[in-house]
PDB file of C-alpha atoms in Angstrom:
ATOM      1  CA  MET A   1     232.765 131.328  27.489  1.00  0.00           C
ATOM      2  CA  ARG A   2     229.275 132.718  27.804  1.00  0.00           C
ATOM      3  CA  GLU A   3     226.436 132.513  30.287  1.00  0.00           C
ATOM      4  CA  PHE A   4     222.813 132.214  29.232  1.00  0.00           C
ATOM      5  CA  VAL A   5     220.201 133.016  31.864  1.00  0.00           C
ATOM      6  CA  PHE A   6     216.463 132.458  31.494  1.00  0.00           C
ATOM      7  CA  ALA A   7     213.483 131.729  33.713  1.00  0.00           C
ATOM      8  CA  LEU A   8     210.422 129.492  33.708  1.00  0.00           C
ATOM      9  CA  GLU A   9     207.211 130.503  35.490  1.00  0.00           C
ATOM     10  CA  TYR A  10     204.765 127.789  36.560  1.00  0.00           C
ATOM     11  CA  GLU A  11     201.028 128.309  36.725  1.00  0.00           C
ATOM     12  CA  PRO A  12     199.237 127.132  39.905  1.00  0.00           C
ATOM     13  CA  GLY A  13     198.644 123.395  40.006  1.00  0.00           C
ATOM     14  CA  THR A  14     201.174 122.511  37.302  1.00  0.00           C
ATOM     15  CA  ASN A  15     204.220 121.825  39.485  1.00  0.00           C
ATOM     16  CA  PRO A  16     203.980 120.656  43.120  1.00  0.00           C
ATOM     17  CA  VAL A  17     207.340 122.143  44.136  1.00  0.00           C
ATOM     18  CA  ALA A  18     206.443 125.540  42.663  1.00  0.00           C
ATOM     19  CA  ASP A  19     203.116 125.422  44.518  1.00  0.00           C
ATOM     20  CA  VAL A  20     204.916 124.926  47.847  1.00  0.00           C
ATOM     21  CA  LEU A  21     207.422 127.708  47.132  1.00  0.00           C
ATOM     22  CA  ALA A  22     204.587 130.068  46.199  1.00  0.00           C
ATOM     23  CA  GLU A  23     202.739 129.258  49.436  1.00  0.00           C
ATOM     24  CA  TYR A  24     205.781 129.818  51.660  1.00  0.00           C
ATOM     25  CA  GLN A  25     207.350 133.145  50.725  1.00  0.00           C
ATOM     26  CA  GLY A  26     211.064 133.402  51.440  1.00  0.00           C
ATOM     27  CA  THR A  27     211.640 129.687  50.818  1.00  0.00           C
ATOM     28  CA  SER A  28     214.097 128.921  48.032  1.00  0.00           C
ATOM     29  CA  ILE A  29     215.911 126.047  46.321  1.00  0.00           C
ATOM     30  CA  ARG A  30     219.400 126.386  44.873  1.00  0.00           C
ATOM     31  CA  SER A  31     221.184 123.669  42.930  1.00  0.00           C
ATOM     32  CA  LEU A  32     224.449 122.325  44.291  1.00  0.00           C
ATOM     33  CA  SER A  33     225.019 120.183  41.202  1.00  0.00           C
ATOM     34  CA  CYS A  34     223.082 119.178  38.094  1.00  0.00           C
ATOM     35  CA  HIS A  35     224.217 116.528  35.592  1.00  0.00           C
ATOM     36  CA  VAL A  36     222.645 115.053  32.481  1.00  0.00           C
ATOM     37  CA  THR A  37     223.292 112.278  29.974  1.00  0.00           C
ATOM     38  CA  SER A  38     221.182 111.352  26.976  1.00  0.00           C
ATOM     39  CA  ASP A  39     219.203 108.861  29.070  1.00  0.00           C
ATOM     40  CA  SER A  40     219.316 110.138  32.674  1.00  0.00           C
ATOM     41  CA  LEU A  41     219.413 113.178  34.946  1.00  0.00           C
ATOM     42  CA  TRP A  42     220.603 113.595  38.510  1.00  0.00           C
ATOM     43  CA  ARG A  43     221.044 116.598  40.764  1.00  0.00           C
ATOM     44  CA  VAL A  44     221.545 117.771  44.357  1.00  0.00           C
ATOM     45  CA  ASP A  45     219.598 120.774  45.669  1.00  0.00           C
ATOM     46  CA  ARG A  46     219.660 122.799  48.868  1.00  0.00           C
ATOM     47  CA  ALA A  47     216.287 124.088  50.068  1.00  0.00           C
ATOM     48  CA  GLU A  48     216.147 126.833  52.701  1.00  0.00           C
ATOM     49  CA  GLY A  49     213.107 128.074  54.612  1.00  0.00           C
ATOM     50  CA  PRO A  50     210.914 127.458  57.669  1.00  0.00           C
ATOM     51  CA  GLU A  51     210.360 123.909  58.900  1.00  0.00           C
ATOM     52  CA  ALA A  52     206.766 123.739  57.658  1.00  0.00           C
ATOM     53  CA  ALA A  53     207.839 124.722  54.149  1.00  0.00           C
ATOM     54  CA  LEU A  54     210.668 122.171  54.087  1.00  0.00           C
ATOM     55  CA  GLU A  55     208.356 119.387  55.194  1.00  0.00           C
ATOM     56  CA  ALA A  56     205.926 120.334  52.432  1.00  0.00           C
ATOM     57  CA  LEU A  57     208.801 120.390  49.910  1.00  0.00           C
ATOM     58  CA  GLU A  58     209.866 116.893  50.948  1.00  0.00           C
ATOM     59  CA  LYS A  59     206.374 115.606  50.248  1.00  0.00           C
ATOM     60  CA  ALA A  60     206.283 117.447  46.911  1.00  0.00           C
ATOM     61  CA  TYR A  61     209.597 115.932  45.844  1.00  0.00           C
ATOM     62  CA  LYS A  62     208.339 112.459  46.632  1.00  0.00           C
ATOM     63  CA  THR A  63     204.946 112.657  44.907  1.00  0.00           C
ATOM     64  CA  GLY A  64     204.346 110.294  42.016  1.00  0.00           C
ATOM     65  CA  GLU A  65     203.547 113.213  39.723  1.00  0.00           C
ATOM     66  CA  PHE A  66     206.888 114.974  40.208  1.00  0.00           C
ATOM     67  CA  PHE A  67     210.144 114.164  38.452  1.00  0.00           C
ATOM     68  CA  ALA A  68     212.820 116.810  38.937  1.00  0.00           C
ATOM     69  CA  ASP A  69     212.903 119.019  35.834  1.00  0.00           C
ATOM     70  CA  CYS A  70     210.883 116.666  33.615  1.00  0.00           C
ATOM     71  CA  LEU A  71     208.754 118.850  31.332  1.00  0.00           C
ATOM     72  CA  VAL A  72     206.164 116.129  30.655  1.00  0.00           C
ATOM     73  CA  LYS A  73     202.974 116.952  32.565  1.00  0.00           C
ATOM     74  CA  ASP A  74     201.393 113.508  32.300  1.00  0.00           C
ATOM     75  CA  ASP A  75     202.881 110.290  33.666  1.00  0.00           C
ATOM     76  CA  CYS A  76     206.100 109.765  31.710  1.00  0.00           C
ATOM     77  CA  GLY A  77     206.777 106.331  33.205  1.00  0.00           C
ATOM     78  CA  ALA A  78     210.239 107.255  34.464  1.00  0.00           C
ATOM     79  CA  ASP A  79     211.877 105.621  37.466  1.00  0.00           C
ATOM     80  CA  CYS A  80     212.773 108.331  39.986  1.00  0.00           C
ATOM     81  CA  ASP A  81     214.924 108.089  43.112  1.00  0.00           C
ATOM     82  CA  VAL A  82     214.642 110.845  45.769  1.00  0.00           C
ATOM     83  CA  GLN A  83     216.786 110.912  48.905  1.00  0.00           C
ATOM     84  CA  VAL A  84     217.201 113.547  51.613  1.00  0.00           C
ATOM     85  CA  LEU A  85     220.949 113.778  52.230  1.00  0.00           C
ATOM     86  CA  ASP A  86     220.820 116.329  55.043  1.00  0.00           C
ATOM     87  CA  ARG A  87     217.980 117.596  57.204  1.00  0.00           C
ATOM     88  CA  SER A  88     217.824 120.471  59.703  1.00  0.00           C
ATOM     89  CA  SER A  89     215.178 122.893  60.971  1.00  0.00           C
ATOM     90  CA  ASP A  90     215.857 125.425  58.196  1.00  0.00           C
ATOM     91  CA  GLU A  91     217.529 123.410  55.436  1.00  0.00           C
ATOM     92  CA  ARG A  92     217.197 120.284  53.321  1.00  0.00           C
ATOM     93  CA  VAL A  93     219.722 118.806  50.892  1.00  0.00           C
ATOM     94  CA  VAL A  94     217.907 116.588  48.395  1.00  0.00           C
ATOM     95  CA  TYR A  95     219.277 114.176  45.782  1.00  0.00           C
ATOM     96  CA  THR A  96     217.113 113.196  42.788  1.00  0.00           C
ATOM     97  CA  TYR A  97     217.789 110.825  39.908  1.00  0.00           C
ATOM     98  CA  TRP A  98     215.628 109.571  37.061  1.00  0.00           C
ATOM     99  CA  ASP A  99     216.066 107.404  33.978  1.00  0.00           C
ATOM    100  CA  ARG A 100     214.645 108.955  30.828  1.00  0.00           C
ATOM    101  CA  THR A 101     211.851 107.251  28.890  1.00  0.00           C
ATOM    102  CA  ASP A 102     210.852 107.822  25.266  1.00  0.00           C
ATOM    103  CA  VAL A 103     208.541 110.682  26.274  1.00  0.00           C
ATOM    104  CA  CYS A 104     210.709 112.314  28.971  1.00  0.00           C
ATOM    105  CA  THR A 105     212.499 115.582  28.357  1.00  0.00           C
ATOM    106  CA  SER A 106     213.935 118.380  30.475  1.00  0.00           C
ATOM    107  CA  VAL A 107     215.817 121.655  30.230  1.00  0.00           C
ATOM    108  CA  PRO A 108     219.214 119.892  30.559  1.00  0.00           C
ATOM    109  CA  HIS A 109     218.243 117.276  27.953  1.00  0.00           C
ATOM    110  CA  VAL A 110     217.162 119.910  25.433  1.00  0.00           C
ATOM    111  CA  ALA A 111     220.382 121.810  26.187  1.00  0.00           C
ATOM    112  CA  LEU A 112     222.471 118.677  25.683  1.00  0.00           C
ATOM    113  CA  GLU A 113     220.776 117.949  22.350  1.00  0.00           C
ATOM    114  CA  ARG A 114     220.982 121.531  21.034  1.00  0.00           C
ATOM    115  CA  LEU A 115     224.129 122.915  22.662  1.00  0.00           C
ATOM    116  CA  GLY A 116     226.296 119.829  23.024  1.00  0.00           C
ATOM    117  CA  ASP A 117     228.130 118.565  26.079  1.00  0.00           C
ATOM    118  CA  GLY A 118     230.478 120.423  28.422  1.00  0.00           C
ATOM    119  CA  LEU A 119     227.662 122.552  29.868  1.00  0.00           C
ATOM    120  CA  LEU A 120     227.458 123.840  33.440  1.00  0.00           C
ATOM    121  CA  PHE A 121     224.013 124.290  35.000  1.00  0.00           C
ATOM    122  CA  GLU A 122     223.001 126.452  37.949  1.00  0.00           C
ATOM    123  CA  THR A 123     219.411 126.901  39.107  1.00  0.00           C
ATOM    124  CA  TYR A 124     217.497 128.939  41.658  1.00  0.00           C
ATOM    125  CA  ARG A 125     213.811 128.593  42.563  1.00  0.00           C
ATOM    126  CA  GLU A 126     211.671 131.034  44.500  1.00  0.00           C
ATOM    127  CA  GLY A 127     207.899 131.323  44.287  1.00  0.00           C
ATOM    128  CA  ARG A 128     206.710 130.079  40.910  1.00  0.00           C
ATOM    129  CA  ARG A 129     209.840 131.339  39.177  1.00  0.00           C
ATOM    130  CA  TYR A 130     212.607 128.923  38.202  1.00  0.00           C
ATOM    131  CA  ARG A 131     215.817 130.597  37.015  1.00  0.00           C
ATOM    132  CA  TRP A 132     218.367 128.679  34.936  1.00  0.00           C
ATOM    133  CA  ARG A 133     221.966 129.738  34.293  1.00  0.00           C
ATOM    134  CA  ILE A 134     223.912 127.773  31.693  1.00  0.00           C
ATOM    135  CA  VAL A 135     227.632 128.316  31.139  1.00  0.00           C
ATOM    136  CA  LEU A 136     228.638 127.228  27.650  1.00  0.00           C
ATOM    137  CA  GLY A 137     231.313 127.683  25.021  1.00  0.00           C
ATOM    138  CA  ASP A 138     231.301 130.385  22.365  1.00  0.00           C
ATOM    139  CA  GLY A 139     229.499 129.719  19.115  1.00  0.00           C
ATOM    140  CA  ARG A 140     226.801 127.452  20.548  1.00  0.00           C
ATOM    141  CA  PRO A 141     223.336 128.038  18.982  1.00  0.00           C
ATOM    142  CA  VAL A 142     221.659 129.557  22.043  1.00  0.00           C
ATOM    143  CA  HIS A 143     218.619 130.905  20.224  1.00  0.00           C
ATOM    144  CA  ASP A 144     218.007 127.529  18.559  1.00  0.00           C
ATOM    145  CA  PHE A 145     218.064 125.955  22.021  1.00  0.00           C
ATOM    146  CA  PHE A 146     215.618 128.510  23.413  1.00  0.00           C
ATOM    147  CA  ASP A 147     213.234 127.982  20.480  1.00  0.00           C
ATOM    148  CA  ALA A 148     213.420 124.202  20.929  1.00  0.00           C
ATOM    149  CA  LEU A 149     212.756 124.570  24.652  1.00  0.00           C
ATOM    150  CA  ALA A 150     209.691 126.703  23.912  1.00  0.00           C
ATOM    151  CA  GLU A 151     208.267 123.805  21.900  1.00  0.00           C
ATOM    152  CA  GLU A 152     208.664 121.482  24.900  1.00  0.00           C
ATOM    153  CA  VAL A 153     207.202 123.864  27.486  1.00  0.00           C
ATOM    154  CA  ASP A 154     203.420 123.723  27.515  1.00  0.00           C
ATOM    155  CA  GLU A 155     200.999 126.613  27.931  1.00  0.00           C
ATOM    156  CA  CYS A 156     201.071 126.236  31.733  1.00  0.00           C
ATOM    157  CA  THR A 157     204.681 127.424  31.905  1.00  0.00           C
ATOM    158  CA  GLY A 158     205.891 130.859  30.871  1.00  0.00           C
ATOM    159  CA  MET A 159     209.418 131.530  29.599  1.00  0.00           C
ATOM    160  CA  GLU A 160     211.571 134.645  29.811  1.00  0.00           C
ATOM    161  CA  MET A 161     215.060 135.226  28.409  1.00  0.00           C
ATOM    162  CA  LEU A 162     217.027 137.299  30.941  1.00  0.00           C
ATOM    163  CA  ARG A 163     220.521 137.738  29.548  1.00  0.00           C
ATOM    164  CA  LEU A 164     223.296 136.339  27.370  1.00  0.00           C
ATOM    165  CA  THR A 165     226.728 137.648  28.388  1.00  0.00           C
ATOM    166  CA  GLU A 166     230.410 136.948  27.942  1.00  0.00           C
ATOM    167  CA  LEU A 167     232.333 135.646  30.938  1.00  0.00           C
ATOM    168  CA  GLY A 168     235.669 137.028  32.048  1.00  0.00           C
ATOM    169  CA  PRO A 169     238.722 134.899  32.915  1.00  0.00           C
ATOM    170  CA  ASP A 170     237.589 134.716  36.547  1.00  0.00           C
ATOM    171  CA  GLY A 171     234.086 133.555  35.588  1.00  0.00           C
ATOM    172  CA  SER A 172     232.453 136.936  36.213  1.00  0.00           C
ATOM    173  CA  SER A 173     230.131 138.594  33.706  1.00  0.00           C
ATOM    174  CA  LEU A 174     231.599 141.248  31.436  1.00  0.00           C
ATOM    175  CA  ASP A 175     228.342 143.220  31.306  1.00  0.00           C
ATOM    176  CA  GLY A 176     229.436 145.887  33.777  1.00  0.00           C
ATOM    177  CA  ASP A 177     226.971 145.053  36.562  1.00  0.00           C
ATOM    178  CA  SER A 178     227.844 147.094  39.646  1.00  0.00           C
ATOM    179  CA  ASP A 179     225.408 145.100  41.756  1.00  0.00           C
ATOM    180  CA  ALA A 180     226.695 141.655  40.840  1.00  0.00           C
ATOM    181  CA  SER A 181     226.583 140.619  44.494  1.00  0.00           C
ATOM    182  CA  LEU A 182     222.772 140.626  44.377  1.00  0.00           C
ATOM    183  CA  PRO A 183     221.035 137.381  43.371  1.00  0.00           C
ATOM    184  CA  SER A 184     219.820 137.446  39.771  1.00  0.00           C
ATOM    185  CA  GLU A 185     216.146 137.553  40.749  1.00  0.00           C
ATOM    186  CA  GLN A 186     216.695 140.649  42.883  1.00  0.00           C
ATOM    187  CA  ARG A 187     218.757 142.378  40.172  1.00  0.00           C
ATOM    188  CA  ASP A 188     216.082 141.655  37.560  1.00  0.00           C
ATOM    189  CA  ALA A 189     213.348 143.010  39.844  1.00  0.00           C
ATOM    190  CA  LEU A 190     215.381 146.135  40.583  1.00  0.00           C
ATOM    191  CA  TYR A 191     216.152 146.813  36.929  1.00  0.00           C
ATOM    192  CA  ALA A 192     212.484 146.426  35.968  1.00  0.00           C
ATOM    193  CA  ALA A 193     211.341 148.681  38.823  1.00  0.00           C
ATOM    194  CA  VAL A 194     213.689 151.437  37.657  1.00  0.00           C
ATOM    195  CA  GLU A 195     212.856 150.949  33.970  1.00  0.00           C
ATOM    196  CA  TYR A 196     209.095 151.191  34.486  1.00  0.00           C
ATOM    197  CA  GLY A 197     209.269 154.138  36.893  1.00  0.00           C
ATOM    198  CA  TYR A 198     208.420 152.454  40.196  1.00  0.00           C
ATOM    199  CA  TYR A 199     210.954 154.624  42.034  1.00  0.00           C
ATOM    200  CA  GLU A 200     210.000 157.898  40.377  1.00  0.00           C
ATOM    201  CA  THR A 201     207.990 160.608  42.184  1.00  0.00           C
ATOM    202  CA  PRO A 202     205.162 160.328  41.448  1.00  0.00           C
ATOM    203  CA  ARG A 203     205.391 156.681  40.480  1.00  0.00           C
ATOM    204  CA  ARG A 204     204.679 155.792  36.880  1.00  0.00           C
ATOM    205  CA  ILE A 205     203.686 152.265  37.882  1.00  0.00           C
ATOM    206  CA  GLU A 206     202.381 150.630  41.042  1.00  0.00           C
ATOM    207  CA  LEU A 207     203.730 147.383  42.464  1.00  0.00           C
ATOM    208  CA  GLY A 208     200.689 145.350  41.434  1.00  0.00           C
ATOM    209  CA  ASP A 209     200.881 146.572  37.833  1.00  0.00           C
ATOM    210  CA  LEU A 210     204.615 145.903  37.747  1.00  0.00           C
ATOM    211  CA  SER A 211     204.100 142.357  39.033  1.00  0.00           C
ATOM    212  CA  ASP A 212     201.468 141.757  36.335  1.00  0.00           C
ATOM    213  CA  ARG A 213     203.820 143.075  33.650  1.00  0.00           C
ATOM    214  CA  LEU A 214     206.643 140.810  34.832  1.00  0.00           C
ATOM    215  CA  GLY A 215     204.411 137.799  35.424  1.00  0.00           C
ATOM    216  CA  VAL A 216     205.615 137.543  39.038  1.00  0.00           C
ATOM    217  CA  PRO A 217     203.312 137.338  42.095  1.00  0.00           C
ATOM    218  CA  ARG A 218     203.015 140.701  43.864  1.00  0.00           C
ATOM    219  CA  SER A 219     204.263 139.293  47.162  1.00  0.00           C
ATOM    220  CA  THR A 220     207.290 137.701  45.483  1.00  0.00           C
ATOM    221  CA  LEU A 221     208.200 140.932  43.688  1.00  0.00           C
ATOM    222  CA  SER A 222     207.815 142.946  46.885  1.00  0.00           C
ATOM    223  CA  TYR A 223     210.047 140.498  48.747  1.00  0.00           C
ATOM    224  CA  ARG A 224     212.776 140.668  46.073  1.00  0.00           C
ATOM    225  CA  LEU A 225     212.755 144.469  45.989  1.00  0.00           C
ATOM    226  CA  ARG A 226     212.940 144.710  49.777  1.00  0.00           C
ATOM    227  CA  ARG A 227     215.880 142.314  49.894  1.00  0.00           C
ATOM    228  CA  ALA A 228     217.670 144.188  47.091  1.00  0.00           C
ATOM    229  CA  GLU A 229     217.037 147.570  48.715  1.00  0.00           C
ATOM    230  CA  ALA A 230     218.303 146.305  52.071  1.00  0.00           C
ATOM    231  CA  ALA A 231     221.468 144.882  50.510  1.00  0.00           C
ATOM    232  CA  LEU A 232     222.202 148.073  48.579  1.00  0.00           C
ATOM    233  CA  ALA A 233     221.520 150.268  51.612  1.00  0.00           C
ATOM    234  CA  THR A 234     223.842 148.140  53.764  1.00  0.00           C
ATOM    235  CA  ALA A 235     226.569 148.289  51.108  1.00  0.00           C
ATOM    236  CA  PHE A 236     226.140 152.073  50.841  1.00  0.00           C
ATOM    237  CA  VAL A 237     226.399 152.612  54.592  1.00  0.00           C
ATOM    238  CA  SER A 238     229.414 150.300  54.800  1.00  0.00           C
ATOM    239  CA  ALA A 239     231.107 152.284  52.022  1.00  0.00           C
ATOM    240  CA  GLU A 240     230.296 155.569  53.790  1.00  0.00           C
ATOM    241  CA  ASP A 241     231.697 154.228  57.054  1.00  0.00           C
ATOM    242  CA  SER A 242     234.884 153.210  55.271  1.00  0.00           C
ATOM    243  CA  LEU A 243     235.284 156.668  53.737  1.00  0.00           C
ATOM    244  CA  GLU A 244     234.609 158.333  57.087  1.00  0.00           C
ATOM    245  CA  SER A 245     237.190 156.106  58.737  1.00  0.00           C
ATOM    246  CA  LEU A 246     239.752 157.018  56.092  1.00  0.00           C
ATOM    247  CA  ALA A 247     239.066 160.713  56.560  1.00  0.00           C
ATOM    248  CA  THR A 248     239.299 160.413  60.357  1.00  0.00           C
ATOM    249  CA  ASN A 249     242.677 158.752  59.997  1.00  0.00           C
ATOM    250  CA  GLY A 250     243.881 161.550  57.738  1.00  0.00           C
ATOM    251  CA  VAL A 251     243.928 159.553  54.524  1.00  0.00           C
ATOM    252  CA  ARG A 252     243.090 161.591  51.407  1.00  0.00           C
TER     253      ARG A 252
END
């Protein structure tokens, strides 16, 4: 089995959900399930963030111009059903379903057509960035799929291939990541910051230039790096405390 991870980046005004996520930093949407057939798509997502952001997301989901994951910018004529399954002050669980028309297409539909069935989809949205993770069998034509997807994505949406890795028996990546506990967006930001010299003294690149190079808003990149740094620092201190405890107890 392999995992293929890539990201879409929406320009302002091209996707109402992305516009809300960009306005409310720290708000995110993670898929709980995502299923596709040749003529339909349905999914359940969990959105997390402040109440104002969640209310704005609800409205965005229910606008006539938005069909979850449909890549057609104009009215595609699809019938879409949106229901809020769970609502709290800091969380929404949203179900969406739509029947495909002759002009509709989506990432899962292109994947189904190019990669075959038996695919597992996982998504994460933050800011204008929309990360997709597809788990698929060996030998599937991943690059053909990515090229076909590029033909469906218009000029308002950027695309970035993040990684293609083998999966171990337990479903973990076999790429040797020592920071696998970090969300993908934070790992990607951290890797880029190190690669381009953001952490060197003196810095070879400033945060604004790095955000331009990655095509990520400066505030979003700053947020991801802070979260990654905090997680790594906490893990480091916890490890140090464990070692100190072992030494105190006379364990060598």
